[in-house]
Short mmCIF file of C-alpha atoms in Angstrom, two decimals:
data_model
loop_
_atom_site.label_atom_id
_atom_site.label_comp_id
_atom_site.label_asym_id
_atom_site.label_seq_id
_atom_site.Cartn_x
_atom_site.Cartn_y
_atom_site.Cartn_z
CA UNK A 1 -52.27 181.83 110.88
CA UNK A 2 -49.96 181.05 107.94
CA UNK A 3 -47.82 184.13 108.59
CA UNK A 4 -47.54 183.21 112.28
CA UNK A 5 -46.44 179.66 111.44
CA UNK A 6 -43.89 180.91 108.91
CA UNK A 7 -42.53 183.39 111.45
CA UNK A 8 -42.13 180.71 114.13
CA UNK A 9 -40.40 178.36 111.68
CA UNK A 10 -38.03 181.09 110.52
CA UNK A 11 -37.20 182.18 114.07
CA UNK A 12 -36.60 178.60 115.21
CA UNK A 13 -34.39 177.91 112.17
CA UNK A 14 -32.39 181.11 112.68
CA UNK A 15 -31.73 180.40 116.34
CA UNK A 16 -30.75 176.80 115.64
CA UNK A 17 -28.59 177.47 112.59
CA UNK A 18 -27.19 180.52 114.33
CA UNK A 19 -25.35 178.43 116.92
CA UNK A 20 -22.21 178.05 114.76
CA UNK A 21 -22.50 181.75 113.84
CA UNK A 22 -22.43 182.68 117.52
CA UNK A 23 -19.32 180.54 117.96
CA UNK A 24 -17.68 182.13 114.91
CA UNK A 25 -18.46 185.65 116.09
CA UNK A 26 -16.99 184.82 119.50
CA UNK A 27 -13.76 183.66 117.85
CA UNK A 28 -13.59 186.70 115.55
CA UNK A 29 -14.24 188.91 118.55
CA UNK A 30 -11.07 187.67 120.23
CA UNK A 31 -9.11 189.08 117.29
CA UNK A 32 -11.22 192.07 116.22
CA UNK A 33 -14.05 192.91 118.62
CA UNK A 34 -15.49 195.80 116.59
CA UNK A 35 -15.67 193.67 113.44
CA UNK A 36 -17.45 190.87 115.32
CA UNK A 37 -19.86 193.35 116.93
CA UNK A 38 -20.90 194.87 113.60
CA UNK A 39 -21.16 191.47 111.93
CA UNK A 40 -23.49 190.31 114.72
CA UNK A 41 -25.54 193.49 114.31
CA UNK A 42 -25.96 192.93 110.56
CA UNK A 43 -26.81 189.24 111.01
CA UNK A 44 -29.61 190.03 113.45
CA UNK A 45 -30.82 192.90 111.29
CA UNK A 46 -30.99 190.50 108.33
CA UNK A 47 -33.15 188.16 110.43
CA UNK A 48 -35.43 190.97 111.59
CA UNK A 49 -35.89 192.28 108.06
CA UNK A 50 -36.87 188.79 106.92
CA UNK A 51 -39.42 188.51 109.71
CA UNK A 52 -40.89 191.87 108.75
CA UNK A 53 -41.08 190.68 105.15
CA UNK A 54 -42.84 187.47 106.20
CA UNK A 55 -45.41 189.48 108.16
CA UNK A 56 -46.00 191.85 105.25
CA UNK A 57 -45.44 195.00 107.29
CA UNK A 58 -45.43 198.24 105.31
CA UNK A 59 -43.32 200.88 107.07
CA UNK A 60 -43.33 204.62 106.46
CA UNK A 61 -40.19 206.14 107.98
CA UNK A 62 -39.98 209.86 108.75
CA UNK A 63 -37.01 211.86 110.00
CA UNK A 64 -34.30 209.22 109.85
CA UNK A 65 -31.88 211.99 108.85
CA UNK A 66 -32.32 213.40 112.37
CA UNK A 67 -30.17 210.66 113.89
CA UNK A 68 -26.65 212.03 114.53
CA UNK A 69 -23.61 209.90 113.78
CA UNK A 70 -22.75 209.43 117.44
CA UNK A 71 -24.00 207.32 120.33
CA UNK A 72 -27.46 208.46 121.46
CA UNK A 73 -30.30 207.47 123.75
CA UNK A 74 -33.30 206.38 121.72
CA UNK A 75 -36.63 206.51 123.55
CA UNK A 76 -39.84 205.13 122.06
CA UNK A 77 -43.44 204.36 122.86
CA UNK A 78 -44.13 200.65 123.12
CA UNK A 79 -47.23 198.79 121.97
CA UNK A 80 -45.89 195.67 120.24
CA UNK A 81 -43.10 193.10 120.22
CA UNK A 82 -42.56 194.29 116.66
CA UNK A 83 -41.44 197.72 117.93
CA UNK A 84 -38.04 196.16 118.58
CA UNK A 85 -37.77 194.59 115.13
CA UNK A 86 -38.92 197.75 113.37
CA UNK A 87 -36.45 200.02 115.14
CA UNK A 88 -33.47 197.69 115.53
CA UNK A 89 -33.46 196.70 111.88
CA UNK A 90 -32.66 200.35 111.03
CA UNK A 91 -29.81 200.98 113.49
CA UNK A 92 -26.63 202.04 111.70
CA UNK A 93 -24.49 202.05 114.85
CA UNK A 94 -24.09 199.48 117.59
CA UNK A 95 -27.17 199.78 119.79
CA UNK A 96 -28.12 197.95 122.95
CA UNK A 97 -31.75 197.66 124.01
CA UNK A 98 -32.91 197.67 127.61
CA UNK A 99 -35.08 194.57 127.97
CA UNK A 100 -36.97 193.01 130.84
CA UNK A 101 -35.06 190.53 132.99
CA UNK A 102 -37.40 187.72 131.96
CA UNK A 103 -35.78 187.62 128.50
CA UNK A 104 -32.86 185.77 130.07
CA UNK A 105 -35.09 182.70 130.23
CA UNK A 106 -34.76 182.09 126.50
CA UNK A 107 -31.57 180.28 125.42
CA UNK A 108 -29.87 181.35 122.17
CA UNK A 109 -32.06 184.46 122.01
CA UNK A 110 -30.38 185.75 125.16
CA UNK A 111 -26.97 184.89 123.67
CA UNK A 112 -27.62 187.10 120.64
CA UNK A 113 -28.98 189.85 122.87
CA UNK A 114 -25.88 189.81 125.03
CA UNK A 115 -23.67 189.95 121.94
CA UNK A 116 -25.60 193.05 120.88
CA UNK A 117 -25.08 194.87 124.19
CA UNK A 118 -28.66 194.44 125.38
CA UNK A 119 -29.23 195.03 129.07
CA UNK A 120 -31.70 193.18 131.26
CA UNK A 121 -33.61 195.33 133.73
CA UNK A 122 -34.92 193.94 137.00
CA UNK A 123 -37.97 196.12 137.53
CA UNK A 124 -38.52 194.76 141.05
CA UNK A 125 -35.07 195.55 142.45
CA UNK A 126 -34.05 199.21 142.57
CA UNK A 127 -30.41 198.40 143.32
CA UNK A 128 -30.11 196.08 140.34
CA UNK A 129 -32.02 198.56 138.20
CA UNK A 130 -29.47 201.24 139.08
CA UNK A 131 -26.64 198.91 138.03
CA UNK A 132 -28.33 198.47 134.66
CA UNK A 133 -28.61 202.23 134.16
CA UNK A 134 -24.95 202.69 135.13
CA UNK A 135 -23.95 200.01 132.62
CA UNK A 136 -26.00 201.77 129.94
CA UNK A 137 -24.20 205.05 130.73
CA UNK A 138 -20.87 203.24 130.36
CA UNK A 139 -21.93 201.81 126.99
CA UNK A 140 -22.85 205.25 125.67
CA UNK A 141 -19.53 206.69 126.81
CA UNK A 142 -17.86 203.88 124.86
CA UNK A 143 -19.69 204.59 121.62
CA UNK A 144 -22.74 202.32 121.89
CA UNK A 145 -26.23 203.77 121.56
CA UNK A 146 -28.99 202.65 123.92
CA UNK A 147 -32.69 202.25 123.18
CA UNK A 148 -35.22 202.17 125.99
CA UNK A 149 -39.01 202.19 126.23
CA UNK A 150 -39.71 204.66 129.06
CA UNK A 151 -43.25 203.34 129.60
CA UNK A 152 -41.55 200.34 131.18
CA UNK A 153 -43.83 197.76 129.56
CA UNK A 154 -46.00 197.28 126.50
CA UNK A 155 -49.04 199.52 126.54
CA UNK A 156 -52.20 197.62 125.60
CA UNK A 157 -54.50 200.61 126.05
CA UNK A 158 -56.14 202.81 123.44
CA UNK A 159 -54.06 203.24 120.27
CA UNK A 160 -52.97 206.83 120.87
CA UNK A 161 -52.51 206.52 124.62
CA UNK A 162 -49.20 206.46 126.49
CA UNK A 163 -48.33 205.09 129.90
CA UNK A 164 -46.43 207.50 132.17
CA UNK A 165 -42.74 207.68 131.25
CA UNK A 166 -40.27 206.62 133.94
CA UNK A 167 -37.80 209.36 134.80
CA UNK A 168 -34.95 206.91 135.48
CA UNK A 169 -34.71 206.15 131.76
CA UNK A 170 -33.37 209.65 131.10
CA UNK A 171 -30.46 209.38 133.56
CA UNK A 172 -28.56 207.65 130.74
CA UNK A 173 -28.52 210.87 128.72
CA UNK A 174 -28.12 213.20 131.70
CA UNK A 175 -25.03 211.40 132.98
CA UNK A 176 -23.41 210.60 129.63
CA UNK A 177 -24.20 213.91 127.90
CA UNK A 178 -25.53 212.13 124.80
CA UNK A 179 -28.43 213.31 122.68
CA UNK A 180 -31.92 211.91 123.18
CA UNK A 181 -33.67 210.90 119.96
CA UNK A 182 -37.43 210.30 120.39
CA UNK A 183 -39.00 207.56 118.27
CA UNK A 184 -42.75 207.62 117.69
CA UNK A 185 -44.51 204.45 116.52
CA UNK A 186 -48.06 204.23 115.16
CA UNK A 187 -50.20 201.15 114.52
CA UNK A 188 -47.64 198.50 115.47
CA UNK A 189 -50.12 196.56 117.61
CA UNK A 190 -52.13 195.96 114.43
CA UNK A 191 -49.45 193.52 113.28
CA UNK A 192 -49.93 190.96 116.05
CA UNK A 193 -51.26 192.06 119.45
CA UNK A 194 -54.68 193.20 118.22
CA UNK A 195 -55.61 189.74 116.94
CA UNK A 196 -53.45 187.21 118.81
CA UNK A 197 -52.20 184.74 117.66
CA UNK A 198 -52.77 185.84 114.07
CA UNK A 199 -50.41 188.14 112.21
CA UNK A 200 -51.84 190.48 109.60
CA UNK A 201 -50.48 192.97 107.13
CA UNK A 202 -50.32 196.47 108.57
CA UNK A 203 -49.09 199.92 107.69
CA UNK A 204 -47.02 201.42 110.50
CA UNK A 205 -45.45 204.84 110.92
CA UNK A 206 -42.01 205.25 112.45
CA UNK A 207 -40.81 208.79 113.05
CA UNK A 208 -37.47 209.90 114.46
CA UNK A 209 -37.57 213.26 116.20
CA UNK A 210 -34.75 215.77 116.28
CA UNK A 211 -31.96 215.04 118.76
CA UNK A 212 -32.17 216.89 122.06
CA UNK A 213 -29.23 217.46 124.39
CA UNK A 214 -30.33 217.89 127.98
CA UNK A 215 -27.67 220.58 128.55
CA UNK A 216 -29.50 222.79 126.03
CA UNK A 217 -32.78 222.66 127.94
CA UNK A 218 -33.78 225.13 130.61
CA UNK A 219 -33.53 224.16 134.27
CA UNK A 220 -37.24 223.52 134.76
CA UNK A 221 -37.48 221.27 131.70
CA UNK A 222 -34.44 219.27 132.84
CA UNK A 223 -36.31 218.57 136.08
CA UNK A 224 -39.23 217.09 134.12
CA UNK A 225 -37.57 215.24 131.23
CA UNK A 226 -40.04 212.33 131.34
CA UNK A 227 -43.04 214.62 130.91
CA UNK A 228 -41.25 216.72 128.28
CA UNK A 229 -40.40 213.77 126.02
CA UNK A 230 -43.73 212.09 126.63
CA UNK A 231 -45.30 215.27 125.29
CA UNK A 232 -43.11 215.14 122.16
CA UNK A 233 -44.03 211.54 121.40
CA UNK A 234 -47.71 212.08 122.22
CA UNK A 235 -47.86 215.02 119.83
CA UNK A 236 -46.12 213.04 117.09
CA UNK A 237 -48.29 209.91 117.29
CA UNK A 238 -51.38 212.11 117.30
CA UNK A 239 -50.10 213.87 114.17
CA UNK A 240 -49.22 210.64 112.40
CA UNK A 241 -52.48 208.81 113.19
CA UNK A 242 -53.98 210.18 109.98
CA UNK A 243 -51.20 208.56 107.92
CA UNK A 244 -51.98 204.98 108.92
#
């Protein structure tokens, strides 16, 4: 429980003390938007890295050199809240995450998320969901990567299982022409979800796959992108299960 208490105290302190930082970044953004954007990214990454240190997570990273220096669509399997911290803390470029609409309930947290180009998906309204995807496409075209969890929600099933990937997630890459970089995560639920509310030390594996451009795939594969990339991530988490 000590790690959980320390995490809550750190998060509360960061959000509270971050209020003047948010104001400062807003002012800087009126003069130099790119500078303010990258400063906000590094501030949040600093916070995430501290949280990971508090929790004692040991991360093995594979394939980070596969990420091209251009805006991409990251897709990842999703078993833990810590998936976001683990992946976002390593982003070199501006990257917006697609989050559930309910995250807008949390003041200050939502302010940082909006500053970092996060998008809030209404899973119960197809029209609003389409607007979110169109906004994500616009972000990519303007140099901002997007990360999405195609399962649509956290998977609390068996460790190596995956929920069906939603095909709509891949429209971002199809319409923008960006590369898709698959991210495979192993053992992240062992940090928190497996023993709520306790946090325990865990060894997790994070692997970045090679970038794939949809234009380079054959016609049949392009029709079944969700299944194709689910297969890539399934194969990778199966492979990496022995490394945990």
